[in-house]
Amino acid sequence: MTRPGAMWRNWGRSAAVRPQRMEFPRTVGAVARAVTAAKQRGMPVKAVGAGHSFTGIAVAPGVLLDLTDLTGLVSVDVARGRATFLAGTRLHQIPRLLAPYGLAMENLGDIDRQSISGAISTGTHGTGVRFGGLATQVVAASLIVGDGEMLRVDEEENADLLPAVALGLGALGVLVDVTIRCVPAFQLHAVERPESLDEVRGELHRRAAEADHFEFYWFPHTDKAMTKTNTRLPESAPRRPIGAIGAWVDDTLVGGVLHQAACGVARAVPATVPTITRASVRLWGEREFTDASHRVFATARAVRFREMEYALPAAAVGDAFDQVRALIEERGWRVSFPIEVRFAAADDRWLSTAYGRDSAYIAVHRYWREDPSEYFEAVEQIMLTHGGRPHWGKMHTLGVSQLRDRYPHFDDFVALRDRLDPERLFGNRYLSRVLGD
């Protein structure tokens, strides 16, 4: 289906565009025809998934390809633990599609509203020192490149391109299907509780090393860390999920209604923020449960926000966090959203924030109706002094000259882009900034 361009906005309301036309391809062939037509008209074309990136990476001033209808399971190889999905398939749809085969994704982030293609293309990750980001689970992919033809990348065809294509920023073409390496379905035993921030900080690397999945949130103006420790269990383990009432209280009432109200009050009266954040820590409290992996990894996000996240060498995360904590105190800022710390294993994806080094992530957030610029840019300077790499789908100010030195294969990626999209059919302002023209 094609229609004149209506206004498109991302989830965080940090990017918007009115494309010249919008198309909603239902098949791979329809994507190829749309790309070919855009090329003939001299119009840039961009694919859009769920719009959960905070940058302008998916902004499409020419032709916007909305992949909402290009969804579903293409095939499953149970013996090899592999599943192929159409590119627009949302992460939250995948568990249901894999359930009949006893499979699951190895790791997930804490939001599952993204499309599979958007998630891998921007470097989405979860936490766990022995687990890579979602792009490390990709073993094959198909994309429509600048001449309108399909490029297949797997062990038999163009295998050398997988480290680039699996995390391609949407700059190499339009992904149409993705093959994921899966694992047997499993459960997670979750322990979530407030702890002394200083104690967690002092034991941070030990805690991360001993757990399958460990992360913590810190609400500024408090001395508490909200820790989340998940232990992997076989699918046959007894399941003790959160009850329906408890889930409604935690996710809908506290995480949604009350948090939304608190953000509104904090924006109107910043002096109330310390009181609100201390109350938030008390309200979220402690809980322990066991459930299917995807139900534990992902949480609902009812309140809109904007986010910046940097990947650091794992050894540097403690010092960087201390500096951010001191910065907030020194500047007297009133910050109502928490700071998040997570971990990931080193990987070989050329533009992965964890390329070649075990990494830790520090993410900062602001309510979407607040201007995050001063806060984010000051935090960014701290991250850069520690060798930080910005998450491609989250807000940052870096350009090509700064990014090139942070990625050993940066020029290799650009050379591949020159080969697959020499006319920059898939380009936009953001990609020009981070990759060059």
Short mmCIF file of C-alpha atoms in Angstrom, two decimals:
data_model
loop_
_atom_site.label_atom_id
_atom_site.label_comp_id
_atom_site.label_asym_id
_atom_site.label_seq_id
_atom_site.Cartn_x
_atom_site.Cartn_y
_atom_site.Cartn_z
CA MET A 1 0.00 0.00 0.00
CA THR A 2 1.21 3.49 -0.87
CA ARG A 3 -0.03 6.82 0.38
CA PRO A 4 1.18 10.43 0.51
CA GLY A 5 3.51 11.07 3.38
CA ALA A 6 1.91 11.84 6.75
CA MET A 7 3.92 13.08 9.70
CA TRP A 8 6.10 10.35 11.22
CA ARG A 9 7.47 10.62 14.77
CA ASN A 10 9.62 8.29 16.77
CA TRP A 11 8.52 6.92 20.13
CA GLY A 12 10.60 9.37 22.16
CA ARG A 13 9.35 12.35 20.12
CA SER A 14 12.96 13.36 19.47
CA ALA A 15 12.74 12.96 15.68
CA ALA A 16 9.99 13.69 13.15
CA VAL A 17 9.62 13.99 9.39
CA ARG A 18 6.93 14.32 6.74
CA PRO A 19 8.15 11.96 3.98
CA GLN A 20 7.19 12.52 0.37
CA ARG A 21 5.51 9.13 0.31
CA MET A 22 4.93 6.19 2.63
CA GLU A 23 4.76 2.56 1.60
CA PHE A 24 3.73 -0.49 3.60
CA PRO A 25 5.27 -3.52 1.87
CA ARG A 26 3.88 -6.91 2.81
CA THR A 27 6.41 -8.99 0.86
CA VAL A 28 10.09 -9.03 0.04
CA GLY A 29 9.19 -8.40 -3.58
CA ALA A 30 7.27 -5.29 -2.61
CA VAL A 31 10.35 -3.95 -0.82
CA ALA A 32 12.50 -4.55 -3.89
CA ARG A 33 9.97 -2.78 -6.13
CA ALA A 34 9.78 0.17 -3.74
CA VAL A 35 13.56 0.53 -3.65
CA THR A 36 13.81 0.31 -7.44
CA ALA A 37 11.06 2.91 -7.88
CA ALA A 38 12.72 5.26 -5.41
CA LYS A 39 16.01 4.92 -7.24
CA GLN A 40 14.37 5.73 -10.56
CA ARG A 41 12.76 8.85 -9.08
CA GLY A 42 15.98 9.92 -7.39
CA MET A 43 14.34 9.79 -3.96
CA PRO A 44 16.12 8.49 -0.84
CA VAL A 45 14.40 5.57 0.87
CA LYS A 46 14.51 4.42 4.49
CA ALA A 47 12.94 1.48 6.28
CA VAL A 48 11.23 2.12 9.61
CA GLY A 49 10.41 -0.43 12.28
CA ALA A 50 8.84 0.53 15.60
CA GLY A 51 10.52 3.95 15.86
CA HIS A 52 12.23 3.20 19.16
CA SER A 53 15.52 4.86 18.26
CA PHE A 54 16.05 8.26 19.84
CA THR A 55 18.33 9.50 17.06
CA GLY A 56 17.34 10.41 13.50
CA ILE A 57 18.71 7.11 12.19
CA ALA A 58 15.34 6.10 10.64
CA VAL A 59 14.19 9.55 9.49
CA ALA A 60 13.02 9.25 5.88
CA PRO A 61 12.53 12.55 4.04
CA GLY A 62 11.93 10.76 0.72
CA VAL A 63 10.24 7.36 0.76
CA LEU A 64 9.43 5.82 4.12
CA LEU A 65 9.05 2.03 4.08
CA ASP A 66 7.00 1.06 7.10
CA LEU A 67 7.76 -2.62 7.75
CA THR A 68 4.84 -3.22 10.11
CA ASP A 69 3.25 -5.70 7.68
CA LEU A 70 6.48 -7.49 6.76
CA THR A 71 6.34 -9.77 9.76
CA GLY A 72 6.30 -13.40 10.74
CA LEU A 73 8.34 -16.57 10.98
CA VAL A 74 9.82 -17.70 7.66
CA SER A 75 11.45 -20.98 8.72
CA VAL A 76 12.88 -22.88 11.68
CA ASP A 77 15.76 -25.34 11.80
CA VAL A 78 15.28 -26.96 15.21
CA ALA A 79 18.31 -29.23 14.88
CA ARG A 80 20.63 -26.25 14.33
CA GLY A 81 18.69 -23.93 16.62
CA ARG A 82 18.00 -21.31 13.97
CA ALA A 83 14.95 -19.30 13.03
CA THR A 84 14.40 -16.83 10.19
CA PHE A 85 12.04 -13.88 10.62
CA LEU A 86 10.80 -11.21 8.27
CA ALA A 87 12.46 -7.92 9.10
CA GLY A 88 9.47 -6.09 10.58
CA THR A 89 8.74 -8.77 13.18
CA ARG A 90 8.57 -7.21 16.64
CA LEU A 91 10.73 -8.67 19.37
CA HIS A 92 7.69 -9.25 21.58
CA GLN A 93 6.14 -11.44 18.85
CA ILE A 94 9.14 -13.76 18.61
CA PRO A 95 8.61 -15.80 21.82
CA ARG A 96 5.14 -16.87 20.67
CA LEU A 97 6.50 -17.81 17.24
CA LEU A 98 9.34 -19.86 18.71
CA ALA A 99 7.34 -21.54 21.49
CA PRO A 100 6.09 -24.51 19.40
CA TYR A 101 9.71 -25.41 18.67
CA GLY A 102 11.00 -25.13 22.22
CA LEU A 103 13.38 -22.30 21.30
CA ALA A 104 14.11 -18.80 22.59
CA MET A 105 16.39 -15.86 21.87
CA GLU A 106 19.59 -16.12 23.90
CA ASN A 107 19.37 -12.63 25.37
CA LEU A 108 17.13 -9.58 25.10
CA GLY A 109 17.16 -5.95 26.10
CA ASP A 110 14.75 -4.47 28.60
CA ILE A 111 12.35 -3.23 25.92
CA ASP A 112 10.79 -5.60 23.36
CA ARG A 113 8.70 -3.24 21.22
CA GLN A 114 11.38 -2.86 18.51
CA SER A 115 11.44 -4.68 15.20
CA ILE A 116 14.11 -7.35 14.88
CA SER A 117 15.78 -5.47 12.03
CA GLY A 118 15.78 -2.16 13.87
CA ALA A 119 17.09 -3.74 17.07
CA ILE A 120 20.08 -5.41 15.46
CA SER A 121 20.83 -2.49 13.13
CA THR A 122 21.26 -0.03 16.00
CA GLY A 123 23.17 -2.28 18.39
CA THR A 124 20.42 -3.09 20.90
CA HIS A 125 21.76 -5.18 23.78
CA GLY A 126 20.78 -6.63 27.11
CA THR A 127 23.08 -7.33 30.05
CA GLY A 128 25.40 -10.15 31.03
CA VAL A 129 29.20 -10.35 30.87
CA ARG A 130 29.05 -13.59 28.88
CA PHE A 131 26.45 -12.44 26.35
CA GLY A 132 26.70 -10.17 23.34
CA GLY A 133 24.16 -7.77 21.90
CA LEU A 134 21.31 -8.91 19.67
CA ALA A 135 23.42 -8.54 16.53
CA THR A 136 25.73 -11.31 17.77
CA GLN A 137 22.81 -13.73 17.48
CA VAL A 138 22.48 -13.05 13.74
CA VAL A 139 23.86 -15.85 11.54
CA ALA A 140 22.34 -14.82 8.22
CA ALA A 141 20.37 -12.00 6.62
CA SER A 142 18.92 -10.82 3.33
CA LEU A 143 18.75 -7.20 2.24
CA ILE A 144 17.76 -5.18 -0.78
CA VAL A 145 20.75 -3.07 -1.79
CA GLY A 146 21.15 0.08 -3.87
CA ASP A 147 20.56 -1.53 -7.28
CA GLY A 148 17.27 -3.06 -6.12
CA GLU A 149 18.70 -6.59 -6.02
CA MET A 150 18.74 -8.93 -3.04
CA LEU A 151 22.00 -9.66 -1.28
CA ARG A 152 22.12 -12.87 0.76
CA VAL A 153 24.65 -13.12 3.58
CA ASP A 154 25.20 -16.48 5.32
CA GLU A 155 27.90 -19.14 5.71
CA GLU A 156 27.73 -20.02 2.01
CA GLU A 157 27.23 -16.61 0.43
CA ASN A 158 29.11 -13.43 1.30
CA ALA A 159 30.06 -14.79 4.72
CA ASP A 160 32.73 -12.12 5.12
CA LEU A 161 30.04 -9.42 5.12
CA LEU A 162 28.14 -10.71 8.16
CA PRO A 163 30.03 -8.58 10.74
CA ALA A 164 28.95 -5.48 8.81
CA VAL A 165 25.45 -6.47 7.71
CA ALA A 166 24.36 -7.77 11.13
CA LEU A 167 24.76 -4.26 12.55
CA GLY A 168 24.47 -2.00 9.53
CA LEU A 169 22.70 1.16 10.78
CA GLY A 170 20.31 0.87 7.83
CA ALA A 171 23.14 2.25 5.68
CA LEU A 172 23.79 -0.79 3.49
CA GLY A 173 20.27 -1.52 2.29
CA VAL A 174 16.86 -2.60 3.52
CA LEU A 175 16.91 -5.78 5.60
CA VAL A 176 14.06 -8.08 4.59
CA ASP A 177 14.80 -11.15 6.69
CA VAL A 178 17.08 -12.08 9.56
CA THR A 179 18.19 -15.52 10.78
CA ILE A 180 18.81 -15.79 14.50
CA ARG A 181 20.82 -18.39 16.39
CA CYS A 182 18.44 -19.56 19.11
CA VAL A 183 18.81 -21.56 22.31
CA PRO A 184 16.50 -24.04 24.02
CA ALA A 185 13.68 -22.26 25.83
CA PHE A 186 14.65 -21.33 29.38
CA GLN A 187 13.43 -19.54 32.45
CA LEU A 188 14.95 -16.81 34.55
CA HIS A 189 14.93 -16.58 38.31
CA ALA A 190 14.79 -12.85 39.03
CA VAL A 191 15.78 -11.05 42.21
CA GLU A 192 15.10 -7.32 42.21
CA ARG A 193 15.79 -5.23 45.28
CA PRO A 194 17.12 -1.90 46.56
CA GLU A 195 20.63 -2.06 48.00
CA SER A 196 23.23 0.36 49.27
CA LEU A 197 24.68 2.17 46.27
CA ASP A 198 28.15 2.29 47.79
CA GLU A 199 28.13 -1.45 48.46
CA VAL A 200 26.97 -2.27 44.93
CA ARG A 201 29.57 0.09 43.50
CA GLY A 202 32.31 -1.59 45.53
CA GLU A 203 31.29 -5.08 44.41
CA LEU A 204 30.20 -4.18 40.89
CA HIS A 205 32.55 -6.34 38.84
CA ARG A 206 32.21 -9.33 41.14
CA ARG A 207 28.42 -9.10 41.03
CA ALA A 208 28.45 -8.86 37.25
CA ALA A 209 30.87 -11.78 36.89
CA GLU A 210 28.97 -14.10 39.23
CA ALA A 211 25.52 -13.54 37.72
CA ASP A 212 24.17 -14.62 34.36
CA HIS A 213 22.56 -11.20 33.99
CA PHE A 214 23.18 -8.29 36.35
CA GLU A 215 22.34 -4.60 36.12
CA PHE A 216 21.44 -1.76 38.40
CA TYR A 217 19.57 1.52 38.32
CA TRP A 218 20.42 4.51 40.42
CA PHE A 219 17.88 7.23 41.08
CA PRO A 220 19.84 10.47 41.54
CA HIS A 221 19.39 12.12 44.95
CA THR A 222 19.24 8.73 46.68
CA ASP A 223 21.84 6.40 48.17
CA LYS A 224 20.17 3.27 46.80
CA ALA A 225 20.88 1.06 43.80
CA MET A 226 17.94 -0.90 42.38
CA THR A 227 19.63 -4.18 41.44
CA LYS A 228 18.33 -6.81 39.02
CA THR A 229 19.98 -10.25 39.08
CA ASN A 230 18.70 -12.94 36.71
CA THR A 231 19.78 -16.59 36.84
CA ARG A 232 19.16 -18.88 33.88
CA LEU A 233 17.18 -22.08 34.62
CA PRO A 234 15.98 -24.91 32.37
CA GLU A 235 12.54 -24.55 30.87
CA SER A 236 11.36 -27.42 33.10
CA ALA A 237 12.12 -25.55 36.33
CA PRO A 238 9.13 -24.66 38.53
CA ARG A 239 7.60 -21.38 37.42
CA ARG A 240 6.65 -18.80 40.03
CA PRO A 241 5.59 -15.71 38.07
CA ILE A 242 4.43 -12.43 39.52
CA GLY A 243 0.71 -12.57 40.17
CA ALA A 244 -1.68 -10.59 38.02
CA ILE A 245 -2.38 -8.06 40.78
CA GLY A 246 1.30 -7.65 41.61
CA ALA A 247 2.18 -7.15 37.96
CA TRP A 248 -0.55 -4.54 37.58
CA VAL A 249 0.65 -2.66 40.64
CA ASP A 250 4.32 -2.72 39.58
CA ASP A 251 3.98 -2.12 35.84
CA THR A 252 0.75 -0.19 35.40
CA LEU A 253 0.17 1.68 38.62
CA VAL A 254 3.72 2.40 39.84
CA GLY A 255 5.65 2.18 36.59
CA GLY A 256 2.98 3.94 34.55
CA VAL A 257 0.38 6.08 36.26
CA LEU A 258 2.36 7.20 39.30
CA HIS A 259 5.62 7.63 37.42
CA GLN A 260 3.88 9.73 34.76
CA ALA A 261 2.34 11.92 37.47
CA ALA A 262 5.68 12.22 39.25
CA CYS A 263 7.43 13.32 36.06
CA GLY A 264 4.79 15.97 35.51
CA VAL A 265 5.19 17.30 39.03
CA ALA A 266 8.98 17.22 38.79
CA ARG A 267 8.94 19.18 35.54
CA ALA A 268 6.67 21.84 37.03
CA VAL A 269 8.43 22.02 40.40
CA PRO A 270 12.04 20.75 40.09
CA ALA A 271 12.65 21.18 43.82
CA THR A 272 10.36 18.18 44.42
CA VAL A 273 12.62 15.77 42.49
CA PRO A 274 14.72 14.45 45.42
CA THR A 275 11.57 13.68 47.40
CA ILE A 276 10.01 11.98 44.37
CA THR A 277 13.06 9.83 43.60
CA ARG A 278 13.35 8.67 47.21
CA ALA A 279 9.67 7.76 47.16
CA SER A 280 10.17 5.90 43.87
CA VAL A 281 12.84 3.68 45.42
CA ARG A 282 10.51 2.81 48.29
CA LEU A 283 7.58 2.08 45.97
CA TRP A 284 9.46 -0.23 43.63
CA GLY A 285 10.80 -2.23 46.55
CA GLU A 286 11.85 -5.88 46.40
CA ARG A 287 10.49 -8.82 44.45
CA GLU A 288 11.58 -12.33 43.47
CA PHE A 289 10.02 -14.52 40.79
CA THR A 290 10.70 -17.13 38.11
CA ASP A 291 9.20 -16.97 34.64
CA ALA A 292 9.85 -17.52 30.94
CA SER A 293 12.98 -15.64 29.87
CA HIS A 294 11.27 -13.04 27.69
CA ARG A 295 8.84 -12.11 30.46
CA VAL A 296 11.73 -11.34 32.79
CA PHE A 297 14.10 -9.64 30.36
CA ALA A 298 11.60 -7.08 29.06
CA THR A 299 9.55 -4.58 31.03
CA ALA A 300 6.77 -2.20 30.04
CA ARG A 301 7.73 1.45 29.49
CA ALA A 302 4.57 3.52 29.75
CA VAL A 303 6.24 6.90 30.32
CA ARG A 304 8.00 8.50 27.36
CA PHE A 305 11.60 9.53 27.81
CA ARG A 306 14.74 10.36 25.88
CA GLU A 307 17.97 8.48 26.36
CA MET A 308 21.70 8.61 25.80
CA GLU A 309 23.86 5.54 26.37
CA TYR A 310 27.59 4.98 26.08
CA ALA A 311 29.60 1.76 25.99
CA LEU A 312 32.85 1.83 27.94
CA PRO A 313 35.66 -0.66 28.49
CA ALA A 314 34.22 -2.70 31.36
CA ALA A 315 37.06 -1.79 33.70
CA ALA A 316 36.24 1.93 33.36
CA VAL A 317 32.56 1.82 34.29
CA GLY A 318 32.98 2.38 38.03
CA ASP A 319 35.08 5.52 37.67
CA ALA A 320 32.80 6.88 34.96
CA PHE A 321 29.72 6.28 37.10
CA ASP A 322 31.35 8.03 40.05
CA GLN A 323 32.06 11.04 37.85
CA VAL A 324 28.47 11.21 36.62
CA ARG A 325 27.21 11.00 40.18
CA ALA A 326 29.54 13.84 41.22
CA LEU A 327 28.55 15.88 38.17
CA ILE A 328 24.87 15.83 39.09
CA GLU A 329 25.70 16.94 42.60
CA GLU A 330 28.05 19.70 41.46
CA ARG A 331 25.65 21.14 38.91
CA GLY A 332 22.67 20.97 41.25
CA TRP A 333 20.55 19.30 38.59
CA ARG A 334 17.25 17.71 39.53
CA VAL A 335 17.08 14.43 37.61
CA SER A 336 13.88 12.39 37.95
CA PHE A 337 14.86 9.41 35.73
CA PRO A 338 17.33 6.75 36.84
CA ILE A 339 20.80 6.01 35.49
CA GLU A 340 21.23 2.44 34.25
CA VAL A 341 24.39 0.29 34.25
CA ARG A 342 24.64 -2.91 32.20
CA PHE A 343 27.29 -5.24 30.75
CA ALA A 344 28.09 -7.13 27.53
CA ALA A 345 30.75 -9.46 26.17
CA ALA A 346 33.17 -8.43 23.45
CA ASP A 347 32.07 -9.24 19.90
CA ASP A 348 33.20 -9.06 16.26
CA ARG A 349 30.46 -6.88 14.69
CA TRP A 350 32.30 -4.03 13.00
CA LEU A 351 30.15 -1.20 14.34
CA SER A 352 29.17 -2.83 17.61
CA THR A 353 29.75 -0.70 20.67
CA ALA A 354 31.29 -3.84 22.21
CA TYR A 355 33.58 -4.58 19.26
CA GLY A 356 36.79 -6.15 20.52
CA ARG A 357 36.32 -5.35 24.19
CA ASP A 358 34.26 -6.50 27.16
CA SER A 359 31.97 -3.56 27.77
CA ALA A 360 29.79 -1.87 30.30
CA TYR A 361 27.07 0.64 29.53
CA ILE A 362 25.92 3.76 31.30
CA ALA A 363 22.55 5.12 30.16
CA VAL A 364 21.03 8.43 31.21
CA HIS A 365 17.43 9.48 30.65
CA ARG A 366 15.19 12.52 30.82
CA TYR A 367 11.43 12.85 30.68
CA TRP A 368 10.48 13.56 27.08
CA ARG A 369 9.01 16.99 27.83
CA GLU A 370 12.31 18.17 29.37
CA ASP A 371 15.31 19.44 27.40
CA PRO A 372 18.10 16.88 27.96
CA SER A 373 20.85 18.77 26.12
CA GLU A 374 22.89 20.23 28.99
CA TYR A 375 22.72 17.04 31.06
CA PHE A 376 23.43 14.65 28.18
CA GLU A 377 26.30 16.66 26.73
CA ALA A 378 28.06 16.98 30.09
CA VAL A 379 27.71 13.25 30.72
CA GLU A 380 28.90 12.59 27.18
CA GLN A 381 32.18 14.38 27.87
CA ILE A 382 32.81 12.02 30.79
CA MET A 383 32.09 9.02 28.60
CA LEU A 384 34.47 10.21 25.91
CA THR A 385 37.36 10.53 28.33
CA HIS A 386 36.94 6.82 29.10
CA GLY A 387 36.94 5.70 25.47
CA GLY A 388 33.15 5.62 25.20
CA ARG A 389 31.23 4.63 22.09
CA PRO A 390 27.66 5.98 21.76
CA HIS A 391 24.72 3.70 21.18
CA TRP A 392 23.72 4.28 17.54
CA GLY A 393 20.02 4.49 18.33
CA LYS A 394 20.31 6.83 21.31
CA MET A 395 21.08 10.51 21.52
CA HIS A 396 24.67 11.73 21.15
CA THR A 397 26.55 14.55 19.41
CA LEU A 398 29.44 12.70 17.74
CA GLY A 399 30.28 12.90 14.04
CA VAL A 400 32.38 10.89 11.62
CA SER A 401 35.71 12.41 12.65
CA GLN A 402 35.22 11.37 16.27
CA LEU A 403 33.69 7.99 15.55
CA ARG A 404 36.27 6.76 13.04
CA ASP A 405 38.99 6.39 15.67
CA ARG A 406 36.68 4.43 17.98
CA TYR A 407 36.01 1.59 15.53
CA PRO A 408 38.90 -0.38 13.96
CA HIS A 409 36.71 -1.43 11.01
CA PHE A 410 35.06 1.96 10.46
CA ASP A 411 36.72 2.54 7.08
CA ASP A 412 35.97 -1.06 6.02
CA PHE A 413 32.30 -0.42 6.74
CA VAL A 414 32.30 2.82 4.77
CA ALA A 415 34.01 1.05 1.84
CA LEU A 416 31.28 -1.61 1.88
CA ARG A 417 28.66 1.13 1.94
CA ASP A 418 30.32 2.70 -1.10
CA ARG A 419 30.02 -0.63 -2.87
CA LEU A 420 26.43 -1.49 -1.93
CA ASP A 421 24.94 2.01 -1.96
CA PRO A 422 27.22 4.31 -3.96
CA GLU A 423 24.42 6.82 -4.60
CA ARG A 424 23.44 6.98 -0.91
CA LEU A 425 19.91 5.87 -1.69
CA PHE A 426 19.57 4.77 1.95
CA GLY A 427 21.17 7.86 3.41
CA ASN A 428 19.76 10.61 5.59
CA ARG A 429 21.12 13.47 7.67
CA TYR A 430 22.02 11.29 10.64
CA LEU A 431 23.98 8.81 8.55
CA SER A 432 25.80 11.64 6.81
CA ARG A 433 26.83 12.95 10.22
CA VAL A 434 28.10 9.64 11.62
CA LEU A 435 29.42 7.96 8.45
CA GLY A 436 30.20 10.91 6.18
CA ASP A 437 28.81 11.73 2.75
#
